[in-house]
Tab-separated table of C-alpha atoms in Angstrom:
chain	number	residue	atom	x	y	z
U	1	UNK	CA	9.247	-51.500	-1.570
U	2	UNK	CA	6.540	-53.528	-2.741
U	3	UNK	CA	5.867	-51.316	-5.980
U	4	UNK	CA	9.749	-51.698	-6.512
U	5	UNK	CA	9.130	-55.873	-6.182
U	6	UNK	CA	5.795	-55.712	-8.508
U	7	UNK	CA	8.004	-53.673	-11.452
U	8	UNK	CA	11.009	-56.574	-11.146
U	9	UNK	CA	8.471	-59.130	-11.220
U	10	UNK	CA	6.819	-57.766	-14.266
U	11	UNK	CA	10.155	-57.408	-16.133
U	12	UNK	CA	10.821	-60.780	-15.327
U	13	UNK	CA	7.635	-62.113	-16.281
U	14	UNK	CA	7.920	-60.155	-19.671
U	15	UNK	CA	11.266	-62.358	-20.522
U	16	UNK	CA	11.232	-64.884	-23.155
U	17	UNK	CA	10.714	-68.530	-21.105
U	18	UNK	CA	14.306	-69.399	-22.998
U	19	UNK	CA	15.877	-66.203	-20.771
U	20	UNK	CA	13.968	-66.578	-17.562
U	21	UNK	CA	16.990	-69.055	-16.375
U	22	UNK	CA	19.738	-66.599	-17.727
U	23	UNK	CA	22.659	-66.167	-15.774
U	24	UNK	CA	22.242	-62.244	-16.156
U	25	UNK	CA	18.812	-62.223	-14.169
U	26	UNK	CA	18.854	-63.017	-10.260
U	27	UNK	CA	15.642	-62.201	-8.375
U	28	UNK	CA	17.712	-62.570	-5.383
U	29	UNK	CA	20.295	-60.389	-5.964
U	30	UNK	CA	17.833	-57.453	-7.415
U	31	UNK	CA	15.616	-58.463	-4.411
U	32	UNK	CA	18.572	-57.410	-2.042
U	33	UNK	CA	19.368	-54.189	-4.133
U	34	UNK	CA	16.171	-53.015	-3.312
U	35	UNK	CA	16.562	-54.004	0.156
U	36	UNK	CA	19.601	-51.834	0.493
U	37	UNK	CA	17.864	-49.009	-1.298
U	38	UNK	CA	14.542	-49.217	1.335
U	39	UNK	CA	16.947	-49.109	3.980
U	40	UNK	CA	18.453	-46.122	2.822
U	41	UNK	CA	16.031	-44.312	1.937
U	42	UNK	CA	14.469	-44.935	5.771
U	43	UNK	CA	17.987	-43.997	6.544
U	44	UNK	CA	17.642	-40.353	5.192
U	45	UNK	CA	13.702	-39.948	6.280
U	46	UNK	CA	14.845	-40.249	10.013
U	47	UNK	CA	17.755	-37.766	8.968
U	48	UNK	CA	15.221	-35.246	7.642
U	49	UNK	CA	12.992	-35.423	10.319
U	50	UNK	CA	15.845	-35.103	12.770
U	51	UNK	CA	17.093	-31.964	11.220
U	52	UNK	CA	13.220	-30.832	11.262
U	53	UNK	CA	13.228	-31.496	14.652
U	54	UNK	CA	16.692	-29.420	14.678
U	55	UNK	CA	15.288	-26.651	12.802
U	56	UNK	CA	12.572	-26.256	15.234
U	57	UNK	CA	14.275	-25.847	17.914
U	58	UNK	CA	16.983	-23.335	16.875
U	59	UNK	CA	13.856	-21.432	15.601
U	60	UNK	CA	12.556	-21.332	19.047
U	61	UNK	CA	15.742	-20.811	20.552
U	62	UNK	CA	15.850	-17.581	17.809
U	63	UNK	CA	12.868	-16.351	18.749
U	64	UNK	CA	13.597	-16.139	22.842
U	65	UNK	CA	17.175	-14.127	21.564
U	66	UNK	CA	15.099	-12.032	19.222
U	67	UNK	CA	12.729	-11.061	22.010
U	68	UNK	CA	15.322	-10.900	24.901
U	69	UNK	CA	17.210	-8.599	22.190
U	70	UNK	CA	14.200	-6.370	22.109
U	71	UNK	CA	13.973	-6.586	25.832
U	72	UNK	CA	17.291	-5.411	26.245
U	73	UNK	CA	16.659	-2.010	24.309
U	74	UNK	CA	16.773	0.573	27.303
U	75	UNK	CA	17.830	4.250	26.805
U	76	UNK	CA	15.954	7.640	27.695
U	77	UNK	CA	16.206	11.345	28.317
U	78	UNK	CA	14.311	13.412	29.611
U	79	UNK	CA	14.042	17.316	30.254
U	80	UNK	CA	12.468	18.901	32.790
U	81	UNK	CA	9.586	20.877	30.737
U	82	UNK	CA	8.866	21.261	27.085
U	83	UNK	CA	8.241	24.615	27.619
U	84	UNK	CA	8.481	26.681	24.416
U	85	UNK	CA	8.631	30.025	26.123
U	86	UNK	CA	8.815	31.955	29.467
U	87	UNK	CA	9.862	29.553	32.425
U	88	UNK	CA	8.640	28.142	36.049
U	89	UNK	CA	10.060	27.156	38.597
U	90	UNK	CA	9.637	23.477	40.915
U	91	UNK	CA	9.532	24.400	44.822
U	92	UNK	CA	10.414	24.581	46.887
U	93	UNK	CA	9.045	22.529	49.342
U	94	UNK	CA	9.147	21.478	53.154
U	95	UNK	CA	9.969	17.906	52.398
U	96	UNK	CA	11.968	16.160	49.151
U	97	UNK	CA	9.441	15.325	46.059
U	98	UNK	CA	9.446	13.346	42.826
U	99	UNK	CA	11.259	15.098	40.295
U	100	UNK	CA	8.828	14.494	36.950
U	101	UNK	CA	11.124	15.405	33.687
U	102	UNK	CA	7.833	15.575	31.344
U	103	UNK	CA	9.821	15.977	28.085
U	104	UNK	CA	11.067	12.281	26.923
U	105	UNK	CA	13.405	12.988	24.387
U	106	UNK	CA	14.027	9.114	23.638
U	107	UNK	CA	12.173	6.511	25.191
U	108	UNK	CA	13.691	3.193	23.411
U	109	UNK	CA	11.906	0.222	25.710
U	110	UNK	CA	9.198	2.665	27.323
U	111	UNK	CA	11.171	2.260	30.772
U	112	UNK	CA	10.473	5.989	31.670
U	113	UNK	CA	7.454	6.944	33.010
U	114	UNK	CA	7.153	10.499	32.456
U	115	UNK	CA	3.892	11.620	33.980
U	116	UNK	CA	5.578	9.874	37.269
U	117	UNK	CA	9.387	10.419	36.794
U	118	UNK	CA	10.194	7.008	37.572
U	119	UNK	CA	12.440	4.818	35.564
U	120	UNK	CA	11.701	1.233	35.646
U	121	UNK	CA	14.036	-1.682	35.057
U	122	UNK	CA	12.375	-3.958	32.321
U	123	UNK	CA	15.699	-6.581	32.899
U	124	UNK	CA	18.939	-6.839	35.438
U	125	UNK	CA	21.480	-5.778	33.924
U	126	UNK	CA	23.902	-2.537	35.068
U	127	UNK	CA	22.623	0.312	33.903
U	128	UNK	CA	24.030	3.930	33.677
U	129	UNK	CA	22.076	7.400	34.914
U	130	UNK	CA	22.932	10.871	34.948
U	131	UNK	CA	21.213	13.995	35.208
U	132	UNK	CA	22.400	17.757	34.789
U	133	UNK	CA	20.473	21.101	37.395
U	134	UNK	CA	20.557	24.302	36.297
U	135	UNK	CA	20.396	27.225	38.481
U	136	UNK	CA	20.143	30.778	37.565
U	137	UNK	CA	18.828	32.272	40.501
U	138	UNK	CA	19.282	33.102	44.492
U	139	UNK	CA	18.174	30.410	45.921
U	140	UNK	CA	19.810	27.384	46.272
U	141	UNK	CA	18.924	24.042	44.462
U	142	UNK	CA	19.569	20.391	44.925
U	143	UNK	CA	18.671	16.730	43.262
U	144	UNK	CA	19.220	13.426	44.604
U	145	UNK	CA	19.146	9.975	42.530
U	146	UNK	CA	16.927	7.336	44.958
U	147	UNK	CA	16.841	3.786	43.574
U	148	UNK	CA	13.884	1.713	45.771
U	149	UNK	CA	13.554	5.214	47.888
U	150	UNK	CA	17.302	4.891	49.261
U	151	UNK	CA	19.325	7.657	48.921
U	152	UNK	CA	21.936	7.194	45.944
U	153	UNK	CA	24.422	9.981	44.496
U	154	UNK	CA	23.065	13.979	44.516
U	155	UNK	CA	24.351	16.806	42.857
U	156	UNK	CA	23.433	20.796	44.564
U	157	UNK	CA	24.212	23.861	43.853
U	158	UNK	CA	24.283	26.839	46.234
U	159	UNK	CA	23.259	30.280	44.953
U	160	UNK	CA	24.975	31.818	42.004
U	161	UNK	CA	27.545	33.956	42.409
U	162	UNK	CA	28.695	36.969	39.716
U	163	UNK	CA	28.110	34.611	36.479
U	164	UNK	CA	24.477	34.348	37.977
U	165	UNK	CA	23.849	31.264	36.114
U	166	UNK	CA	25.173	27.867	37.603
U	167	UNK	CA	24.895	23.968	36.069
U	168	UNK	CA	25.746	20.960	38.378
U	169	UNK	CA	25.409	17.516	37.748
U	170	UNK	CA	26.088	13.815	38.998
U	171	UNK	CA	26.110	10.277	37.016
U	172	UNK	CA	25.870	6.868	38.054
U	173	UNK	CA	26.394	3.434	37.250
U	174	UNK	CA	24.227	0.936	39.054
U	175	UNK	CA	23.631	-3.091	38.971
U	176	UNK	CA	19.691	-2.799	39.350
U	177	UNK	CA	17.010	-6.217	39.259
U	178	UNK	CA	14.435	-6.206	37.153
U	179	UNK	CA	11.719	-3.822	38.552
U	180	UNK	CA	13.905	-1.732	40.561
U	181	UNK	CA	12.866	2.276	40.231
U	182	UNK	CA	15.273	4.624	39.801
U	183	UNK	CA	14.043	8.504	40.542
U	184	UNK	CA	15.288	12.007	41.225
U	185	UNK	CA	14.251	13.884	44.279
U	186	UNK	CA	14.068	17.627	44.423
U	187	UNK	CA	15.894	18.233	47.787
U	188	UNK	CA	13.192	20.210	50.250
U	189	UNK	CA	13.918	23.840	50.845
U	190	UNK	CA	15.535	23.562	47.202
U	191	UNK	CA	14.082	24.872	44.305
U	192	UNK	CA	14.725	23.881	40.564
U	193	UNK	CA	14.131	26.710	37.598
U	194	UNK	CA	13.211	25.092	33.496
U	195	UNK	CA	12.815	26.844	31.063
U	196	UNK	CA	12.885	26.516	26.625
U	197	UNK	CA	16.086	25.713	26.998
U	198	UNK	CA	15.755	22.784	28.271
U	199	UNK	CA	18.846	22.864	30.973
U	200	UNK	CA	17.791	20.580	33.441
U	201	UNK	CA	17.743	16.667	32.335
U	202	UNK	CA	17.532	13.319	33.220
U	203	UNK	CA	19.040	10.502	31.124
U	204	UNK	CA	19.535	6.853	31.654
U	205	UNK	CA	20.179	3.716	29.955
U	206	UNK	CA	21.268	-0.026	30.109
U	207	UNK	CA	25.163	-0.253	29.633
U	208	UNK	CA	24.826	-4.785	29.417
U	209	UNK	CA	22.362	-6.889	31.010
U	210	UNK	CA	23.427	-10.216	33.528
């Protein structure tokens, strides 16, 4: 403003003394102009530094989606063995044990644990499980799906009949808090065969989270 006032007051000095009492030159008037223009121009600083303030905050607001987005990337599978040849079998055993499928196929979010076989629940949300036993031997086998250690859904299969090969299987879709475990259970007395295959899995992943 000032500068503005200093530049008038040098044009007006630089008039002729005949035209400093012209009609066409009012101090006042200009004086206001300039007035106006400050007040505008204040106007439009708090404007800019309101959208700044604006802009930072849908920036942060981004940023929490962005990483709640990345959060909310859950989805695995899982086979029993990554054996390339031959085949073993799991049991059985006097009482039910921890099912480890070793073989993450996809692992989107790192949920799985698959030195430990347990699947843990990075957000709530309802999420969807299901997991496929093959049997191709006498001896029956059986799998149960424990969330928190409490018995879920199962799926066994008794010994195989004249095909000599039999595949059961179970899914599941559960509403689970964040750090709930989800795990599989080899039923005891059961036994489970693998083999390159690959027959027996475990899959899981997050259908929407709440």
């Amino acid at each position: 403003m000032l500068i503005l006032i200093t530049i008038l007051m040098l044009n007006v000095w630089a008039i002729p003394a005949d035209d400093s009492v012209s009609p066409n030159i009012n101090i006042l008037d200009e004086l206001v102009k300039l007035r106006l223009v400050e007040r505008r121009m204040d106007s439009l600083e708090k404007q800019i530094e309101q959208m700044r303030t604006e802009n930072t905050a849908l920036t942060t607001k981004l940023k929490t989606f962005e990483e709640k987005t990345e959060r909310e990337k859950v989805a695995f599978s899982a086979s029993l063995s990554a054996l390339n040849d031959g085949f073993e079998f799991i049991g059985p055993y006097a009482q039910a044990t921890i099912l480890a499928y070793k073989n993450a196929i996809t692992n989107i979010g790192n949920a799985y644990n698959s030195n430990t076989g347990i699947f843990t629940a990075p957000v709530k949300g309802v999420y969807f499980f299901n997991f496929v036993v093959f049997n191709p031997h006498a001896i029956s086998t059986g799998v149960r799906l424990l969330k928190n250690g409490n018995f879920v859904v199962a799926a066994t299969d008794n010994p195989p009949n004249l095909d000599t090969e039999d595949t059961t299987c179970n899914s599941v879709s559960l509403i689970l808090e964040q750090g709930d475990q989800i795990y599989l259970h080899l039923i005891e007395n059961r036994r489970v065969y693998t083999d390159m295959v690959k027959r027996n899995t475990f899959s899981g992943h997050l259908l929407f989270a709440m």
